[in-house]
C-alpha positions as MATLAB code, in Angstrom:
seq = 'MVKPVGAACNLDCTYCYYLEKSALYSRRQSLRMSEALLERYIAQHMAAAPAETILFSWHGGEATLLGIDTFRRIVELQEKHRPPGRKILNNLQTNGTLIDEAWCRFLAAAGFQVGLSLDGPRELHDAYRPTKGGRATHARVMEAYRLLRRHHVATDILCVVHRKNVRQPAAVYRFFKEIGVEFLQFLPLVRRQGTNGVTPETVPARAYGEFLCRIFEEWAAHDIDRITIQNFHEAERPFLGFEHALCIFRETCGDVVVVERNGDFYSCDHFVDPAHRLGNIAETPLVELLENPRQRAFGERKKTALPRFCRSCEVLPLCNGGCPKDRFILTPDGEPGLNYLCAGYKLFFTSSAPHLKRIAALRRSGLPVARNMGRMRAENAEAARRTGRNDPCPCGSGLKYKKCCLGKSGLGMTG';
ca = [
     -30.060   -0.548   -1.994;
     -33.053    1.488   -1.601;
     -33.009    4.967   -2.569;
     -35.798    6.542   -0.675;
     -34.813   10.186   -2.384;
     -33.477    8.644   -5.763;
     -30.779   10.873   -7.060;
     -31.638   14.011   -5.053;
     -28.405   15.228   -3.235;
     -27.339   18.636   -1.628;
     -23.649   17.978   -2.952;
     -22.522   18.277   -6.500;
     -19.600   15.783   -6.564;
     -17.569   16.149   -9.705;
     -17.098   12.180   -9.964;
     -20.844   11.286   -8.956;
     -22.448    8.827  -11.443;
     -25.890    9.037   -9.751;
     -26.715   12.506  -10.017;
     -27.683   12.139  -13.458;
     -30.127    9.220  -12.891;
     -32.807   11.925  -11.836;
     -33.368   12.610  -15.613;
     -35.013    9.081  -15.676;
     -37.971   10.576  -13.941;
     -40.415   13.309  -14.479;
     -39.998   16.619  -12.365;
     -43.786   16.217  -11.561;
     -43.095   13.121   -9.716;
     -42.437   13.383   -5.763;
     -38.697   13.440   -5.016;
     -39.338   11.023   -1.958;
     -40.691    7.587   -1.312;
     -44.243    7.658   -0.387;
     -44.994    6.210    3.235;
     -47.277    3.696    1.492;
     -44.596    2.625   -0.648;
     -41.899    2.792    1.955;
     -44.028    0.275    3.959;
     -44.800   -1.966    1.142;
     -40.749   -2.104    0.522;
     -40.134   -2.704    4.193;
     -42.839   -5.573    4.106;
     -41.457   -7.218    0.890;
     -37.918   -6.837    1.943;
     -38.500   -8.909    5.214;
     -40.291  -11.374    3.443;
     -37.292  -11.963    0.639;
     -34.337  -11.715    3.408;
     -33.212  -15.391    3.938;
     -30.808  -14.690    6.740;
     -31.690  -14.484   10.393;
     -30.566  -10.711   10.440;
     -32.388   -8.943    7.744;
     -29.915   -5.827    6.573;
     -31.489   -2.712    5.004;
     -28.901   -0.278    2.984;
     -30.256    3.348    2.606;
     -28.600    5.102    0.079;
     -29.077    8.296   -2.388;
     -28.510   10.595   -3.578;
     -28.327   11.654    0.115;
     -30.829    9.661    2.239;
     -30.715   12.019    5.099;
     -32.564   14.469    3.131;
     -35.653   12.534    4.174;
     -35.206   13.755    7.647;
     -35.019   12.198   11.085;
     -38.672   11.841   11.449;
     -39.098    9.910    8.467;
     -36.281    7.508    9.570;
     -38.249    7.246   12.953;
     -40.945    6.228   11.029;
     -39.156    3.770    9.142;
     -37.731    1.884   12.247;
     -41.478    1.746   13.496;
     -42.469    0.202   10.253;
     -39.485   -2.423   10.431;
     -40.771   -3.086   14.002;
     -44.245   -3.583   12.688;
     -43.523   -5.998   10.052;
     -40.588   -7.826   11.755;
     -40.959  -11.410   11.652;
     -40.632  -13.271   15.077;
     -37.091  -14.191   16.135;
     -35.565  -12.015   13.362;
     -33.191   -9.121   13.958;
     -32.865   -5.920   11.838;
     -29.917   -4.077   10.947;
     -29.917   -0.775    9.065;
     -26.801    0.806    7.519;
     -27.232    4.246    6.065;
     -24.516    5.749    3.289;
     -24.162    9.360    3.742;
     -22.004   12.255    2.965;
     -22.298   13.567    6.430;
     -23.106   17.074    5.830;
     -26.558   16.939    7.398;
     -25.648   14.967   10.317;
     -25.784   16.591   13.759;
     -26.078   15.857   17.246;
     -29.962   14.794   16.757;
     -29.195   12.688   13.836;
     -26.396   11.095   15.895;
     -28.553   10.558   19.113;
     -31.183    8.533   16.917;
     -28.606    6.711   15.037;
     -26.994    5.482   18.075;
     -30.465    4.832   19.857;
     -31.499    2.829   16.596;
     -28.194    0.913   16.291;
     -27.833    1.909   12.820;
     -24.486    1.489   11.103;
     -22.922    4.397    8.912;
     -21.270    4.705    5.939;
     -19.429    8.090    5.579;
     -17.587    9.287    2.346;
     -14.408   11.012    2.989;
     -11.567   11.174    0.363;
      -8.705   12.077    2.989;
      -7.115   15.415    3.974;
      -9.027   18.640    3.160;
      -7.375   19.594   -0.116;
      -7.888   16.047   -1.651;
     -11.442   15.678   -0.429;
     -12.430   18.969   -1.333;
     -10.975   18.687   -4.785;
     -14.127   16.828   -6.140;
     -16.840   17.132   -3.195;
     -18.411   20.470   -3.202;
     -21.937   21.719   -2.225;
     -24.486   22.964   -4.844;
     -23.090   26.303   -4.323;
     -19.480   25.361   -4.725;
     -18.402   25.444   -1.197;
     -15.975   23.046    0.378;
     -17.443   20.199    2.726;
     -14.311   18.648    4.432;
     -14.770   20.538    7.799;
     -18.552   19.765    7.882;
     -17.791   16.003    7.162;
     -14.977   15.913    9.730;
     -17.376   17.494   12.436;
     -19.942   14.667   11.487;
     -17.403   11.972   11.941;
     -16.164   13.468   15.662;
     -20.097   13.497   16.368;
     -20.701    9.868   15.194;
     -17.795    8.678   17.323;
     -18.684   10.765   20.408;
     -22.129    8.811   20.167;
     -20.433    5.598   19.400;
     -22.384    4.812   16.166;
     -20.599    2.399   14.033;
     -18.814    4.111   11.237;
     -17.150    2.860    8.216;
     -15.191    5.478    6.025;
     -15.422    5.251    2.461;
     -12.608    6.820    0.558;
     -13.072    7.269   -3.288;
      -9.601    7.061   -5.115;
      -9.478    9.275   -7.610;
      -6.714   10.911   -9.900;
      -5.618   13.420   -7.058;
      -5.582   11.305   -3.893;
      -4.094    8.060   -5.708;
      -0.736    9.645   -5.850;
      -0.651   10.136   -2.141;
      -1.284    7.062   -0.483;
       0.968    7.544    2.615;
      -0.671   11.058    3.415;
      -4.321    9.566    2.735;
      -3.589    6.273    4.923;
      -1.839    8.306    7.549;
      -4.531   10.912    7.793;
      -7.091    8.275    8.406;
      -5.026    6.665   10.949;
      -4.528    9.908   12.896;
      -8.326   10.550   13.110;
      -8.858    7.213   14.484;
     -10.900    5.458   11.634;
     -11.118    1.657   12.344;
     -13.345    0.416    9.395;
     -12.026    1.716    6.227;
     -12.771    0.967    2.366;
     -11.114    2.341   -1.067;
     -13.390    2.603   -3.681;
     -11.807    3.047   -7.138;
     -13.454    5.944   -9.266;
     -13.908    4.754  -12.865;
     -16.167    7.076  -15.087;
     -16.484    6.253  -18.751;
     -16.123    8.900  -21.539;
     -17.087    7.917  -24.963;
     -16.523    4.060  -25.839;
     -13.113    3.302  -24.197;
     -12.245    6.873  -22.619;
     -12.426    7.702  -19.040;
     -13.136   11.251  -17.305;
     -10.332   13.417  -16.093;
     -10.972   12.568  -12.412;
     -10.863    8.769  -13.024;
      -8.263    7.267  -11.272;
      -5.261    5.638  -13.438;
      -5.386    1.779  -13.343;
      -1.637    0.976  -12.288;
      -1.631    3.935   -9.876;
      -4.565    2.395   -8.129;
      -2.761   -1.014   -7.671;
       0.287    1.131   -6.505;
      -1.691    3.048   -3.877;
      -3.159   -0.316   -2.674;
       0.324   -1.856   -2.457;
       1.603    1.167   -0.540;
      -0.831    1.225    1.873;
      -1.127   -2.902    2.411;
       2.622   -2.590    3.271;
       2.044   -0.221    6.316;
      -1.058   -1.698    7.249;
       0.213   -5.340    7.260;
       3.224   -4.154    9.361;
       1.548   -1.848   11.662;
      -2.096   -2.040   11.599;
      -3.388   -5.416   10.554;
      -5.020   -5.939   14.161;
      -6.242   -2.451   14.660;
      -7.801   -1.207   11.201;
     -10.310   -3.221    9.049;
      -9.585   -2.646    5.645;
     -12.349   -4.136    3.302;
     -10.212   -4.139    0.234;
      -7.474   -6.412    2.224;
      -9.980   -8.438    4.244;
     -11.650   -9.251    0.905;
      -8.468  -10.126   -0.913;
      -7.835  -12.426    1.957;
     -11.108  -14.447    1.792;
      -9.926  -16.910   -0.987;
      -6.657  -17.891    1.006;
      -9.010  -18.644    3.961;
     -11.181  -20.955    1.613;
     -14.060  -18.507    1.550;
     -15.993  -17.166   -1.336;
     -15.762  -13.508   -1.766;
     -18.401  -11.428   -0.390;
     -18.210   -8.346   -2.492;
     -20.151   -8.719   -5.565;
     -17.090   -6.840   -7.604;
     -14.896   -9.943   -7.147;
     -17.454  -12.774   -7.012;
     -17.420  -15.090   -9.896;
     -21.324  -13.951  -10.452;
     -23.140  -10.885   -9.317;
     -26.593   -9.345   -9.206;
     -27.344   -9.484   -5.610;
     -26.903   -5.659   -4.904;
     -30.286   -4.667   -6.599;
     -31.593   -1.204   -6.317;
     -35.257   -0.121   -5.327;
     -35.481    3.707   -6.682;
     -37.992    6.259   -4.991;
     -41.149    5.278   -7.036;
     -40.477    1.591   -6.587;
     -38.909    0.793   -9.747;
     -36.448   -2.374   -9.524;
     -33.095   -2.267  -11.276;
     -30.509   -5.024  -11.790;
     -27.477   -3.017   -9.970;
     -26.622    0.273   -8.549;
     -24.131    0.816  -11.474;
     -26.804   -0.227  -14.004;
     -29.696    2.153  -13.372;
     -31.203    2.761  -16.834;
     -34.129    1.480  -18.986;
     -32.553   -1.630  -20.295;
     -31.929   -3.046  -16.536;
     -35.461   -2.060  -15.096;
     -37.138   -5.139  -14.418;
     -40.252   -3.960  -12.993;
     -41.956   -2.113   -9.819;
     -42.561   -3.313   -6.367;
     -45.841   -1.708   -6.661;
     -46.782   -4.139   -9.215;
     -44.501   -7.240   -8.521;
     -43.411   -8.658   -5.266;
     -39.683   -7.931   -4.698;
     -39.065  -11.588   -4.160;
     -40.397  -12.434   -7.563;
     -38.109   -9.629   -9.255;
     -35.098  -11.022   -7.407;
     -35.905  -14.219   -9.046;
     -36.532  -12.910  -12.282;
     -34.534  -15.061  -15.084;
     -33.340  -11.670  -16.383;
     -32.006  -11.035  -13.106;
     -30.297  -14.212  -12.878;
     -28.868  -13.782  -16.403;
     -27.375  -10.347  -15.565;
     -25.411  -12.087  -12.679;
     -24.215  -14.917  -14.637;
     -22.896  -12.655  -17.564;
     -20.153  -11.561  -15.170;
     -18.735  -15.048  -15.581;
     -19.718  -16.037  -18.994;
     -18.626  -12.898  -20.599;
     -15.010  -13.039  -19.320;
     -12.472  -12.424  -22.232;
      -9.909  -15.384  -22.876;
      -6.890  -13.251  -21.626;
      -8.764  -13.132  -17.998;
      -9.765  -16.814  -18.070;
      -5.789  -17.613  -18.287;
      -4.975  -15.171  -15.755;
      -2.972  -16.336  -12.629;
      -5.187  -13.629  -10.286;
      -8.625  -14.717  -11.735;
      -9.763  -16.268   -8.554;
      -8.823  -12.788   -6.857;
     -10.639  -10.530   -8.955;
     -12.948  -12.469  -11.268;
     -12.616   -9.842  -13.743;
     -13.829   -7.046  -11.457;
     -17.148   -5.116  -11.915;
     -18.757   -5.509  -15.300;
     -19.587   -1.496  -15.572;
     -15.607   -1.198  -15.783;
     -15.043   -3.917  -18.701;
     -14.816   -1.577  -21.549;
     -10.931   -1.661  -22.754;
      -9.381   -4.285  -25.004;
      -7.295   -7.225  -24.079;
      -3.525   -7.232  -25.417;
      -4.810   -9.567  -28.154;
      -7.674   -7.084  -29.251;
     -10.544   -8.752  -27.492;
     -13.210   -6.622  -25.842;
     -14.280   -6.993  -22.167;
     -11.222   -6.214  -20.196;
     -11.669   -4.378  -17.089;
     -10.152   -0.984  -17.031;
      -8.753   -1.483  -13.798;
      -6.919   -4.651  -14.820;
      -3.463   -3.523  -14.569;
      -4.031   -2.179  -11.101;
      -5.715   -5.461   -9.863;
      -2.878   -7.468  -11.084;
      -0.302   -5.475   -9.718;
      -1.998   -5.767   -6.016;
      -3.127   -9.349   -6.068;
       0.356  -10.443   -7.369;
       2.435   -8.551   -4.800;
       0.061   -9.129   -1.825;
      -0.617  -12.768   -2.425;
       2.392  -14.276   -0.472;
       1.679  -11.883    2.510;
      -2.062  -12.728    2.337;
      -1.048  -16.485    2.203;
       1.078  -16.053    5.329;
      -1.680  -13.816    7.051;
      -4.306  -16.570    6.389;
      -2.206  -19.311    7.731;
      -1.665  -17.379   10.837;
      -5.448  -16.717   11.441;
      -6.142  -20.554   10.724;
      -3.383  -21.589   13.199;
      -4.716  -19.086   15.906;
      -1.180  -17.531   16.313;
      -0.983  -13.740   16.753;
      -0.979  -12.267   13.521;
       0.601   -8.913   14.144;
       3.599  -10.446   16.158;
       4.241  -12.987   13.701;
       4.056  -10.467   10.734;
       6.853   -8.610   12.675;
       9.040  -11.665   12.619;
       8.452  -12.006    9.059;
       9.426   -8.490    8.444;
      12.655   -9.220   10.075;
      13.281  -12.341    7.947;
      12.462  -10.544    4.834;
      14.991   -7.781    5.756;
      17.771  -10.541    6.303;
      16.581  -12.183    2.902;
      16.912   -9.013    0.969;
      20.427   -8.374    2.295;
      21.502  -11.767    0.523;
      19.590  -11.015   -2.417;
      21.209   -9.552   -5.899;
      19.428   -7.127   -7.807;
      18.590   -9.668  -10.785;
      17.520  -12.379   -8.122;
      13.766  -13.310   -7.658;
      12.419  -10.828   -4.830;
      12.419  -12.403   -1.494;
       8.786  -11.254   -0.966;
       7.523  -13.836   -3.346;
       5.759  -11.566   -5.713;
       7.709  -13.457   -8.686;
       9.464  -10.132   -9.895;
      13.018   -9.523   -9.812;
      14.346   -7.793   -6.763;
      15.369   -4.471   -8.648;
      11.697   -4.321  -10.044;
       9.850   -5.033   -6.499;
      11.333   -4.531   -3.173;
      14.773   -3.088   -3.725;
      14.836    0.183   -2.067;
      11.660   -0.139   -0.310;
      10.780   -0.827    3.476;
       8.198   -2.698    5.642;
       7.169   -6.109    4.378;
       8.912   -5.759    0.979;
       6.209   -5.367   -1.108;
       6.007   -3.767   -4.840;
       4.307   -0.240   -5.135;
];
């Protein structure tokens, strides 16, 4: 990720972990990346990118504070330094409040993909996402979403799951369905407070698992071929024989590095601190920083630091201990390093695994997934009618029927 305005933002989101990073830099320093450094970064990024398509991820703070003209210049610099035969793809993460017709015309013409932050219906979104002046933002973000769709800009909705919206999975998911969202991801909010505590807005761990279970049930029953939900497609990858794509679920990490507005290079977006600053691209080429032994060690620690409790867990191949930033609670036997979200992850992966196996098998066979999932729902309903309260649940979760799907509809998932 490159952060050309650093932590600068026009919002004051209660749960934002990045606003505080502005304290790392003097107020006398420029609040934006200079054009000379921007060009140096673009050239170095292209030199370091191994794939045919070179992906640029523009983040903040709020990157649109740079203005359209700066992004037009970015596109010019990319074309200037683009190696022959290579393609360029730009992704812009935004809160949407500055997006207007002019922005949409530019984004559409330049082929940008956009990640738009939207936490659900108005009352749930506005709970934690005000402007600097404390004003609500939901209406403005919704207008940006409508404009992006009107201009056919590929838009992925990022929904932060926090203490307020986690209790309303049906309302949140149906809101996104009603506005026509096609690409969606649910990002759990975890902010530490003290040694082992969390902030009031942090999502309760098990509630996050229940949230995913409830939405997975509706998605698999009705929307599996219409809506792409990153969390579920990522969970399906091991059953298809693929490695995880998301760093939080891979065995090792360290691929999602950060270049700050002054060129400083950090190991990870969640570890922008002096201990994880490995250099500056104005002094050391980006490709060398990526290969720095300290960066490799950072990524490997995700695997080597797993507590014993995780190493013997049946869902380890599905979560791999989660993001290291969230590994701050104790295991049942008192060992440090357990992921705060463990209870939620275990609930979701245990409950969804039987269905993910079926979905993966259907995809491999080339059979219509949605049609066959409908048949499986009918089979589950028939099996449920023959199942006693204390029998194993027919959904395959391994739980007793009364502790799992008794009284629930759809695919028959715990939630």
